[in-house]
């Protein structure tokens, strides 16, 4: 048996090769990484996060607090518990010092999601879960049974108990096979239910290929997130064993008794040669006997109970031990695990008086009792109550259509768990109206009743420095005592003070122990102290699984205009505006962004340019009350707009702050087309619907989004009129025939079009709207003239900023009124009311020191201010540096507090001005025109001069060409 | 995640809905007649009870209708849903 020194005799299987911490090792099919390491005699698997102490395998399931590893191949995955990693050929892993490393490359695997419904969801395929699912499924209910392990059976896997005359493991597999064959039952293996939410919304993660390594079929989703809405939920989630705080209880070789039993029975692995057992209850005796029968020498059983009780005596635990030469020491505790780096012995002492002795052992098994897994029950708002017999909290009341069953509900024996599960299944059926189904409870051989446990949390000592409470967080009794000594009396506070219970295992083995130690320190009953709140997820989940396919190009829908391919072919760079891809600028060979934008700006100011404006939101507002409706939403008058004309408008919230802006085009007496900013189109439509439905249901108006039905080309510049005239020979384009802020139906390049005379640059400009199907044709026709420069959003931003036109969301932030923007003229004085009107009479909106939109000219015309830079009126403070400038320039901020007067909202280089400029919101800004302010940028204070926000063509002479 | 019974579409996942805050806060008939304080109460003040709360929801990814619900803020249980404009039902 060389090479398999710790494998139970006679155990065989397919050999799997793997590498751990650089060592090439072998395991057997069916192993976890933890069982394979134990089979190879690997005792130290990881080191602790804060103290760097060696740590070994402590448990056999997801509650493992110690053996945290990183998978290196085939794809890096950090912070996995060795006890839940299924071994596969070629696995490469390393032990972690409590922290993992994220992958340095993209995850090539696919992750999926499934949304489904069922009548009954059973969580956990142990005895109670299988019994519950069996009753419900056989009555015809739609059942999902989810279990986190690769094999059904739960607690039966690690024991030697029989059900219906068969070994428990075989019974479980046969039952699952029978249930799987039913048409409306789905059994999900390797599926951990991580969250239980309101109205029985349950989230589970199924691991589909993780256990296959390189053999995973390509294209098969690695993990699948199940989002399940269940009419009834049965939580048969079992229990976790907990340990006791004593000196050195973290040494490799210290292990939960039930875990050792599982390694021997399920995996055929001997976790040591010679063991000492330390227990507070009966369950560790079964472990001791199973280990002894497997060939492990049991040096002693130390039972904290002086007189374990009649059930203990009736089952003759002591005699059964004696038959195997095991010494039973009642009324004893293990005071310390001995050894350097790993367990070499245990110090055992009677609870009263002297007589400490050290017993040689390489394995120290601990059972401090079992805690029902009430995580999911509690997550969904269920209350917990203290069970004196278990010394633990069990599910109480819940408003969900859910119940716990089996050990999760505090039921202890196998027979009772099977019966309780079956009853839970029957109750679920009754609640769902399946009548009165029959229930058959599987038969169990005679089994021991449990004598009362003694709830011991810690072994008293003068030094609590290595009495660990939370192994993963390196929290000891000494630290819990420091917390209570500091006056903390709530376990929630102690948790945050010590970090106990906050590691990857979320305190599965340590949570109740922490409460117990706090109770001990405070001299109170743990029943009244409670536990910390349980929150999802039950076990760690990868972000990749939660993201599923919603990543990369599928992360968010991408919207493109009809002429998108032209922009791509022309080498445009794109800007994301909401979900839209908008051409940002069109660099020519050798041009950087700055050069391209200056060229595009000059082309529009001096010749003619075209921009794809299709993404602007467009809403069709139809009905006899459309004018009244828009009058109430816009600050200005829309009902008086003549058919054929266009009006700019601003919408505000009831608090008076700008929400959106755009134009309204009157198409007919009962019909307007309203445009919105690109990013706000959906919000504006929602806003309209909300007011129509909730405040003005009497108005006869319908609103419809037509954004994607239209493609729009903005043609701007002094030569735009001649380009349009050539494209639309039937259209009278003269200023008198087609004045500013009107629209005309026309044929443009042979396409039916609606042409609007609107300008967002201050230049003579048109917006040509056609059906989206003809968008590309129109764009190509405009470009075919050979004289039109395509320009992008950056140029559009520069041109509008030169004119002082604000962009909602860039120059405003929800705290800005139209008056702040210098747009007093857009706020009607005639209308009796509109949304926001009353707020302009509030004291706050008429404060003289409100932030106004102003222009800024950096004194150095080459300096570009960063957007977002703060502005201060810095008096000279500290030394003044010698400067070539005529005025002294401060080099440092005044001593704090320094009042921020405002901030830069837009900042550009202007071709027309031949310099940089910016827009800013500045306190009392309109009264500061001509004043010098400073923008702290890095270590520098950049001097700027406040100007009007309209920096180019303030008299509007260019509008008509 | 809540299961919300839209009065028009029936029970749907919460993800299909937008929350709209307290119900039955009407836009004042004549805002100009209100004092600053009264107007500020309309703008900025909402109830925040532990227990039953009448609130607005919009079935944004469904029928796009606004409606009201009475929800217990402590348990998340929805006791009633009703259409916009209908009076708040009495929950006993």
GROMACS .gro file of C-alpha atoms in nm, chain A residues 68-427:
model
  360
   68UNK     CA    1  -0.876   2.690   0.186
   69UNK     CA    2  -0.709   2.631  -0.149
   70UNK     CA    3  -0.662   2.787  -0.487
   71UNK     CA    4  -0.717   2.586  -0.802
   72UNK     CA    5  -0.441   2.678  -1.047
   73UNK     CA    6  -0.531   2.460  -1.348
   74UNK     CA    7  -0.715   2.445  -1.578
   75UNK     CA    8  -0.839   2.788  -1.473
   76UNK     CA    9  -0.739   2.984  -1.159
   77UNK     CA   10  -1.006   2.995  -0.893
   78UNK     CA   11  -0.937   3.130  -0.546
   79UNK     CA   12  -1.072   3.055  -0.198
   80UNK     CA   13  -1.224   2.711  -0.242
   81UNK     CA   14  -1.257   2.467   0.044
   82UNK     CA   15  -1.061   2.146  -0.020
   83UNK     CA   16  -1.354   1.957   0.131
   84UNK     CA   17  -1.588   2.058  -0.154
   85UNK     CA   18  -1.345   2.036  -0.446
   86UNK     CA   19  -1.403   1.707  -0.627
   87UNK     CA   20  -1.078   1.549  -0.734
   88UNK     CA   21  -1.011   1.515  -1.106
   89UNK     CA   22  -0.718   1.400  -1.310
   90UNK     CA   23  -0.473   1.684  -1.363
   91UNK     CA   24  -0.598   1.906  -1.081
   92UNK     CA   25  -0.335   2.155  -0.968
   93UNK     CA   26  -0.396   2.338  -0.643
   94UNK     CA   27  -0.214   2.525  -0.372
   95UNK     CA   28  -0.297   2.593  -0.010
   96UNK     CA   29  -0.375   2.953   0.070
   97UNK     CA   30  -0.278   3.180   0.356
   98UNK     CA   31  -0.641   3.287   0.397
   99UNK     CA   32  -0.634   3.498   0.083
  100UNK     CA   33  -0.654   3.395  -0.279
  101UNK     CA   34  -0.536   3.541  -0.607
  102UNK     CA   35  -0.773   3.645  -0.882
  103UNK     CA   36  -0.722   3.503  -1.227
  104UNK     CA   37  -0.486   3.702  -1.448
  105UNK     CA   38  -0.673   3.605  -1.764
  106UNK     CA   39  -1.034   3.610  -1.884
  107UNK     CA   40  -1.245   3.312  -1.784
  108UNK     CA   41  -1.309   3.110  -2.101
  109UNK     CA   42  -1.598   2.918  -1.947
  110UNK     CA   43  -1.965   2.983  -2.011
  111UNK     CA   44  -2.209   3.046  -1.729
  112UNK     CA   45  -2.584   3.013  -1.761
  113UNK     CA   46  -2.905   3.088  -1.579
  114UNK     CA   47  -3.237   2.908  -1.555
  115UNK     CA   48  -3.563   3.056  -1.432
  116UNK     CA   49  -3.823   2.807  -1.321
  117UNK     CA   50  -4.122   2.736  -1.100
  118UNK     CA   51  -4.226   2.437  -0.893
  119UNK     CA   52  -4.484   2.322  -0.642
  120UNK     CA   53  -4.237   2.200  -0.385
  121UNK     CA   54  -3.870   2.280  -0.361
  122UNK     CA   55  -3.679   2.053  -0.125
  123UNK     CA   56  -3.336   2.171  -0.022
  124UNK     CA   57  -3.105   1.890   0.082
  125UNK     CA   58  -3.106   1.525  -0.025
  126UNK     CA   59  -3.038   1.374   0.315
  127UNK     CA   60  -3.285   1.140   0.484
  128UNK     CA   61  -3.545   1.411   0.559
  129UNK     CA   62  -3.516   1.574   0.218
  130UNK     CA   63  -3.545   1.250   0.026
  131UNK     CA   64  -3.845   1.149   0.238
  132UNK     CA   65  -4.016   1.486   0.181
  133UNK     CA   66  -3.946   1.488  -0.192
  134UNK     CA   67  -4.059   1.126  -0.220
  135UNK     CA   68  -4.399   1.194  -0.068
  136UNK     CA   69  -4.456   1.511  -0.269
  137UNK     CA   70  -4.329   1.375  -0.599
  138UNK     CA   71  -4.517   1.048  -0.584
  139UNK     CA   72  -4.841   1.241  -0.532
  140UNK     CA   73  -4.782   1.420  -0.862
  141UNK     CA   74  -4.653   1.754  -0.742
  142UNK     CA   75  -4.389   1.935  -0.947
  143UNK     CA   76  -4.085   1.889  -0.728
  144UNK     CA   77  -3.730   2.017  -0.740
  145UNK     CA   78  -3.482   1.852  -0.505
  146UNK     CA   79  -3.152   2.039  -0.482
  147UNK     CA   80  -2.846   1.904  -0.306
  148UNK     CA   81  -2.500   2.051  -0.286
  149UNK     CA   82  -2.307   1.725  -0.305
  150UNK     CA   83  -2.226   1.503  -0.601
  151UNK     CA   84  -2.403   1.210  -0.439
  152UNK     CA   85  -2.735   1.204  -0.253
  153UNK     CA   86  -2.767   1.087   0.105
  154UNK     CA   87  -2.649   1.380   0.312
  155UNK     CA   88  -2.553   1.258   0.656
  156UNK     CA   89  -2.609   0.895   0.553
  157UNK     CA   90  -2.296   0.907   0.337
  158UNK     CA   91  -2.065   0.927   0.633
  159UNK     CA   92  -2.238   0.677   0.862
  160UNK     CA   93  -2.306   0.302   0.866
  161UNK     CA   94  -2.681   0.326   0.925
  162UNK     CA   95  -2.936   0.131   0.723
  163UNK     CA   96  -3.272   0.234   0.582
  164UNK     CA   97  -3.532  -0.010   0.457
  165UNK     CA   98  -3.279  -0.286   0.515
  166UNK     CA   99  -3.015  -0.132   0.291
  167UNK     CA  100  -2.704   0.069   0.367
  168UNK     CA  101  -2.816   0.432   0.388
  169UNK     CA  102  -2.605   0.535   0.092
  170UNK     CA  103  -2.759   0.266  -0.131
  171UNK     CA  104  -3.109   0.355  -0.013
  172UNK     CA  105  -3.054   0.720  -0.098
  173UNK     CA  106  -2.923   0.643  -0.446
  174UNK     CA  107  -3.213   0.407  -0.521
  175UNK     CA  108  -3.470   0.661  -0.401
  176UNK     CA  109  -3.314   0.938  -0.609
  177UNK     CA  110  -3.310   0.713  -0.916
  178UNK     CA  111  -3.680   0.642  -0.864
  179UNK     CA  112  -3.765   1.012  -0.818
  180UNK     CA  113  -3.560   1.117  -1.120
  181UNK     CA  114  -3.772   0.885  -1.333
  182UNK     CA  115  -4.090   1.076  -1.241
  183UNK     CA  116  -4.196   1.320  -1.514
  184UNK     CA  117  -4.239   1.631  -1.300
  185UNK     CA  118  -3.949   1.585  -1.061
  186UNK     CA  119  -3.609   1.737  -1.112
  187UNK     CA  120  -3.312   1.640  -0.900
  188UNK     CA  121  -3.028   1.890  -0.902
  189UNK     CA  122  -2.697   1.755  -0.778
  190UNK     CA  123  -2.391   1.969  -0.704
  191UNK     CA  124  -2.644   2.247  -0.657
  192UNK     CA  125  -2.614   2.473  -0.356
  193UNK     CA  126  -2.913   2.683  -0.260
  194UNK     CA  127  -2.744   3.008  -0.168
  195UNK     CA  128  -3.037   3.236  -0.100
  196UNK     CA  129  -3.398   3.218   0.017
  197UNK     CA  130  -3.584   3.542  -0.039
  198UNK     CA  131  -3.933   3.687  -0.010
  199UNK     CA  132  -4.225   3.494  -0.151
  200UNK     CA  133  -4.017   3.178  -0.183
  201UNK     CA  134  -3.781   3.315  -0.442
  202UNK     CA  135  -3.483   3.084  -0.419
  203UNK     CA  136  -3.145   3.111  -0.588
  204UNK     CA  137  -2.922   2.808  -0.635
  205UNK     CA  138  -2.591   2.752  -0.812
  206UNK     CA  139  -2.532   2.427  -0.997
  207UNK     CA  140  -2.172   2.327  -1.066
  208UNK     CA  141  -2.181   2.132  -1.392
  209UNK     CA  142  -1.825   2.088  -1.515
  210UNK     CA  143  -1.603   2.202  -1.228
  211UNK     CA  144  -1.541   1.841  -1.125
  212UNK     CA  145  -1.434   1.735  -1.474
  213UNK     CA  146  -1.120   1.947  -1.509
  214UNK     CA  147  -0.981   1.937  -1.861
  215UNK     CA  148  -1.237   1.671  -1.952
  216UNK     CA  149  -1.521   1.926  -1.932
  217UNK     CA  150  -1.714   1.921  -2.262
  218UNK     CA  151  -1.648   2.242  -2.452
  219UNK     CA  152  -1.957   2.458  -2.479
  220UNK     CA  153  -2.120   2.315  -2.167
  221UNK     CA  154  -2.195   2.583  -1.910
  222UNK     CA  155  -1.956   2.549  -1.620
  223UNK     CA  156  -2.207   2.673  -1.364
  224UNK     CA  157  -2.573   2.748  -1.380
  225UNK     CA  158  -2.767   2.983  -1.158
  226UNK     CA  159  -3.118   2.857  -1.086
  227UNK     CA  160  -3.375   3.120  -0.998
  228UNK     CA  161  -3.670   2.929  -0.863
  229UNK     CA  162  -4.011   3.049  -0.750
  230UNK     CA  163  -4.159   2.773  -0.535
  231UNK     CA  164  -4.508   2.743  -0.393
  232UNK     CA  165  -4.370   2.552  -0.093
  233UNK     CA  166  -4.015   2.511   0.032
  234UNK     CA  167  -3.892   2.230   0.256
  235UNK     CA  168  -3.554   2.307   0.410
  236UNK     CA  169  -3.390   1.976   0.490
  237UNK     CA  170  -3.049   2.130   0.526
  238UNK     CA  171  -2.914   1.913   0.810
  239UNK     CA  172  -2.660   2.033   1.061
  240UNK     CA  173  -2.300   2.131   1.115
  241UNK     CA  174  -2.089   1.997   1.398
  242UNK     CA  175  -1.918   2.259   1.608
  243UNK     CA  176  -1.602   2.240   1.812
  244UNK     CA  177  -1.495   2.351   2.157
  245UNK     CA  178  -1.245   2.623   2.238
  246UNK     CA  179  -0.935   2.477   2.401
  247UNK     CA  180  -0.563   2.550   2.373
  248UNK     CA  181  -0.420   2.469   2.032
  249UNK     CA  182  -0.755   2.362   1.888
  250UNK     CA  183  -0.639   2.479   1.544
  251UNK     CA  184  -0.342   2.243   1.506
  252UNK     CA  185  -0.344   2.018   1.199
  253UNK     CA  186  -0.474   1.687   1.326
  254UNK     CA  187  -0.759   1.843   1.524
  255UNK     CA  188  -1.078   1.751   1.336
  256UNK     CA  189  -1.451   1.741   1.390
  257UNK     CA  190  -1.551   1.391   1.498
  258UNK     CA  191  -1.829   1.359   1.243
  259UNK     CA  192  -1.590   1.464   0.967
  260UNK     CA  193  -1.343   1.191   1.061
  261UNK     CA  194  -1.629   0.943   1.052
  262UNK     CA  195  -1.719   1.061   0.703
  263UNK     CA  196  -1.361   1.028   0.579
  264UNK     CA  197  -1.348   0.669   0.706
  265UNK     CA  198  -1.693   0.559   0.584
  266UNK     CA  199  -1.749   0.757   0.265
  267UNK     CA  200  -1.397   0.797   0.130
  268UNK     CA  201  -1.215   0.502   0.290
  269UNK     CA  202  -0.953   0.738   0.424
  270UNK     CA  203  -0.785   0.719   0.763
  271UNK     CA  204  -0.732   1.074   0.889
  272UNK     CA  205  -0.472   0.948   1.143
  273UNK     CA  206  -0.328   0.644   1.321
  274UNK     CA  207  -0.406   0.709   1.683
  275UNK     CA  208  -0.686   0.931   1.801
  276UNK     CA  209  -0.815   1.099   2.112
  277UNK     CA  210  -1.186   1.189   2.109
  278UNK     CA  211  -1.321   1.492   2.298
  279UNK     CA  212  -1.697   1.520   2.314
  280UNK     CA  213  -1.989   1.687   2.483
  281UNK     CA  214  -2.250   1.444   2.345
  282UNK     CA  215  -2.318   1.090   2.227
  283UNK     CA  216  -2.255   1.134   1.856
  284UNK     CA  217  -1.876   1.117   1.882
  285UNK     CA  218  -1.899   0.763   2.019
  286UNK     CA  219  -2.030   0.633   1.688
  287UNK     CA  220  -1.739   0.806   1.521
  288UNK     CA  221  -1.493   0.648   1.766
  289UNK     CA  222  -1.633   0.301   1.702
  290UNK     CA  223  -1.631   0.340   1.323
  291UNK     CA  224  -1.272   0.465   1.332
  292UNK     CA  225  -1.167   0.180   1.559
  293UNK     CA  226  -1.332  -0.071   1.326
  294UNK     CA  227  -1.138   0.085   1.039
  295UNK     CA  228  -0.811   0.024   1.216
  296UNK     CA  229  -0.746   0.355   1.386
  297UNK     CA  230  -0.634   0.321   1.746
  298UNK     CA  231  -0.858   0.522   1.978
  299UNK     CA  232  -0.642   0.617   2.273
  300UNK     CA  233  -0.924   0.763   2.482
  301UNK     CA  234  -1.265   0.922   2.474
  302UNK     CA  235  -1.286   1.228   2.698
  303UNK     CA  236  -1.652   1.303   2.768
  304UNK     CA  237  -1.720   1.630   2.948
  305UNK     CA  238  -2.030   1.478   3.110
  306UNK     CA  239  -1.971   1.332   3.455
  307UNK     CA  240  -2.281   1.113   3.418
  308UNK     CA  241  -2.386   1.105   3.053
  309UNK     CA  242  -2.737   0.984   3.133
  310UNK     CA  243  -2.955   0.678   3.101
  311UNK     CA  244  -2.980   0.674   2.721
  312UNK     CA  245  -2.601   0.665   2.709
  313UNK     CA  246  -2.597   0.379   2.958
  314UNK     CA  247  -2.883   0.194   2.784
  315UNK     CA  248  -2.698   0.189   2.457
  316UNK     CA  249  -2.388   0.074   2.643
  317UNK     CA  250  -2.149   0.315   2.473
  318UNK     CA  251  -1.888   0.245   2.739
  319UNK     CA  252  -1.914  -0.130   2.689
  320UNK     CA  253  -1.896  -0.098   2.311
  321UNK     CA  254  -1.582   0.107   2.358
  322UNK     CA  255  -1.437  -0.137   2.608
  323UNK     CA  256  -1.487  -0.423   2.359
  324UNK     CA  257  -1.249  -0.237   2.130
  325UNK     CA  258  -1.005  -0.149   2.404
  326UNK     CA  259  -1.107   0.216   2.413
  327UNK     CA  260  -1.076   0.398   2.743
  328UNK     CA  261  -1.374   0.620   2.824
  329UNK     CA  262  -1.304   0.909   3.060
  330UNK     CA  263  -1.628   1.074   3.169
  331UNK     CA  264  -1.607   1.408   3.340
  332UNK     CA  265  -1.289   1.488   3.149
  333UNK     CA  266  -1.190   1.758   2.905
  334UNK     CA  267  -0.907   1.802   2.662
  335UNK     CA  268  -0.726   2.108   2.790
  336UNK     CA  269  -0.477   2.135   2.504
  337UNK     CA  270  -0.374   1.989   2.174
  338UNK     CA  271  -0.001   1.921   2.192
  339UNK     CA  272   0.251   1.937   1.912
  340UNK     CA  273   0.469   2.161   1.703
  341UNK     CA  274   0.309   2.225   1.366
  342UNK     CA  275   0.071   1.931   1.404
  343UNK     CA  276  -0.094   1.721   1.672
  344UNK     CA  277   0.132   1.475   1.854
  345UNK     CA  278  -0.077   1.441   2.167
  346UNK     CA  279  -0.363   1.563   2.379
  347UNK     CA  280  -0.363   1.690   2.734
  348UNK     CA  281  -0.657   1.541   2.919
  349UNK     CA  282  -0.770   1.652   3.262
  350UNK     CA  283  -1.055   1.564   3.495
  351UNK     CA  284  -1.297   1.851   3.536
  352UNK     CA  285  -1.254   1.845   3.911
  353UNK     CA  286  -0.919   1.815   4.082
  354UNK     CA  287  -0.581   1.719   3.951
  355UNK     CA  288  -0.462   1.438   3.734
  356UNK     CA  289  -0.371   1.597   3.402
  357UNK     CA  290  -0.208   1.357   3.167
  358UNK     CA  291  -0.079   1.372   2.814
  359UNK     CA  292  -0.184   1.105   2.568
  360UNK     CA  293   0.011   1.053   2.247
  361UNK     CA  294  -0.207   1.084   1.937
  362UNK     CA  295  -0.182   1.220   1.582
  363UNK     CA  296  -0.556   1.286   1.560
  364UNK     CA  297  -0.775   1.478   1.801
  365UNK     CA  298  -1.145   1.452   1.729
  366UNK     CA  299  -1.380   1.712   1.870
  367UNK     CA  300  -1.755   1.727   1.898
  368UNK     CA  301  -1.907   2.028   2.068
  369UNK     CA  302  -2.257   1.935   1.951
  370UNK     CA  303  -2.446   1.994   1.629
  371UNK     CA  304  -2.607   2.310   1.501
  372UNK     CA  305  -2.908   2.294   1.268
  373UNK     CA  306  -2.841   2.472   0.938
  374UNK     CA  307  -3.103   2.745   0.974
  375UNK     CA  308  -2.933   2.984   0.733
  376UNK     CA  309  -3.193   2.978   0.456
  377UNK     CA  310  -3.485   2.979   0.698
  378UNK     CA  311  -3.341   3.284   0.868
  379UNK     CA  312  -3.247   3.464   0.545
  380UNK     CA  313  -3.611   3.467   0.439
  381UNK     CA  314  -3.714   3.633   0.762
  382UNK     CA  315  -3.782   3.326   0.976
  383UNK     CA  316  -3.729   3.358   1.350
  384UNK     CA  317  -3.509   3.119   1.546
  385UNK     CA  318  -3.569   2.974   1.891
  386UNK     CA  319  -3.325   2.817   2.130
  387UNK     CA  320  -3.346   2.441   2.174
  388UNK     CA  321  -3.217   2.345   2.516
  389UNK     CA  322  -3.154   1.984   2.422
  390UNK     CA  323  -2.937   2.072   2.122
  391UNK     CA  324  -2.783   2.378   2.278
  392UNK     CA  325  -2.852   2.549   1.949
  393UNK     CA  326  -3.100   2.767   1.765
  394UNK     CA  327  -3.363   2.599   1.552
  395UNK     CA  328  -3.621   2.740   1.308
  396UNK     CA  329  -3.925   2.902   1.467
  397UNK     CA  330  -4.185   3.105   1.280
  398UNK     CA  331  -4.179   3.223   0.920
  399UNK     CA  332  -4.418   3.407   0.691
  400UNK     CA  333  -4.284   3.220   0.390
  401UNK     CA  334  -4.465   2.908   0.270
  402UNK     CA  335  -4.166   2.717   0.400
  403UNK     CA  336  -4.069   2.484   0.680
  404UNK     CA  337  -3.760   2.310   0.805
  405UNK     CA  338  -3.749   1.932   0.830
  406UNK     CA  339  -3.517   1.674   0.980
  407UNK     CA  340  -3.212   1.784   1.172
  408UNK     CA  341  -3.249   2.135   1.035
  409UNK     CA  342  -3.570   2.149   1.240
  410UNK     CA  343  -3.396   2.009   1.546
  411UNK     CA  344  -3.499   1.644   1.498
  412UNK     CA  345  -3.212   1.420   1.603
  413UNK     CA  346  -3.251   1.050   1.521
  414UNK     CA  347  -3.253   0.901   1.173
  415UNK     CA  348  -3.595   0.746   1.224
  416UNK     CA  349  -3.744   1.075   1.336
  417UNK     CA  350  -3.576   1.266   1.054
  418UNK     CA  351  -3.727   1.031   0.795
  419UNK     CA  352  -4.070   1.064   0.955
  420UNK     CA  353  -4.040   1.440   0.986
  421UNK     CA  354  -3.937   1.474   0.623
  422UNK     CA  355  -4.230   1.263   0.507
  423UNK     CA  356  -4.466   1.472   0.719
  424UNK     CA  357  -4.322   1.793   0.571
  425UNK     CA  358  -4.386   1.653   0.227
  426UNK     CA  359  -4.742   1.566   0.325
  427UNK     CA  360  -4.805   1.910   0.471
   0.00000   0.00000   0.00000
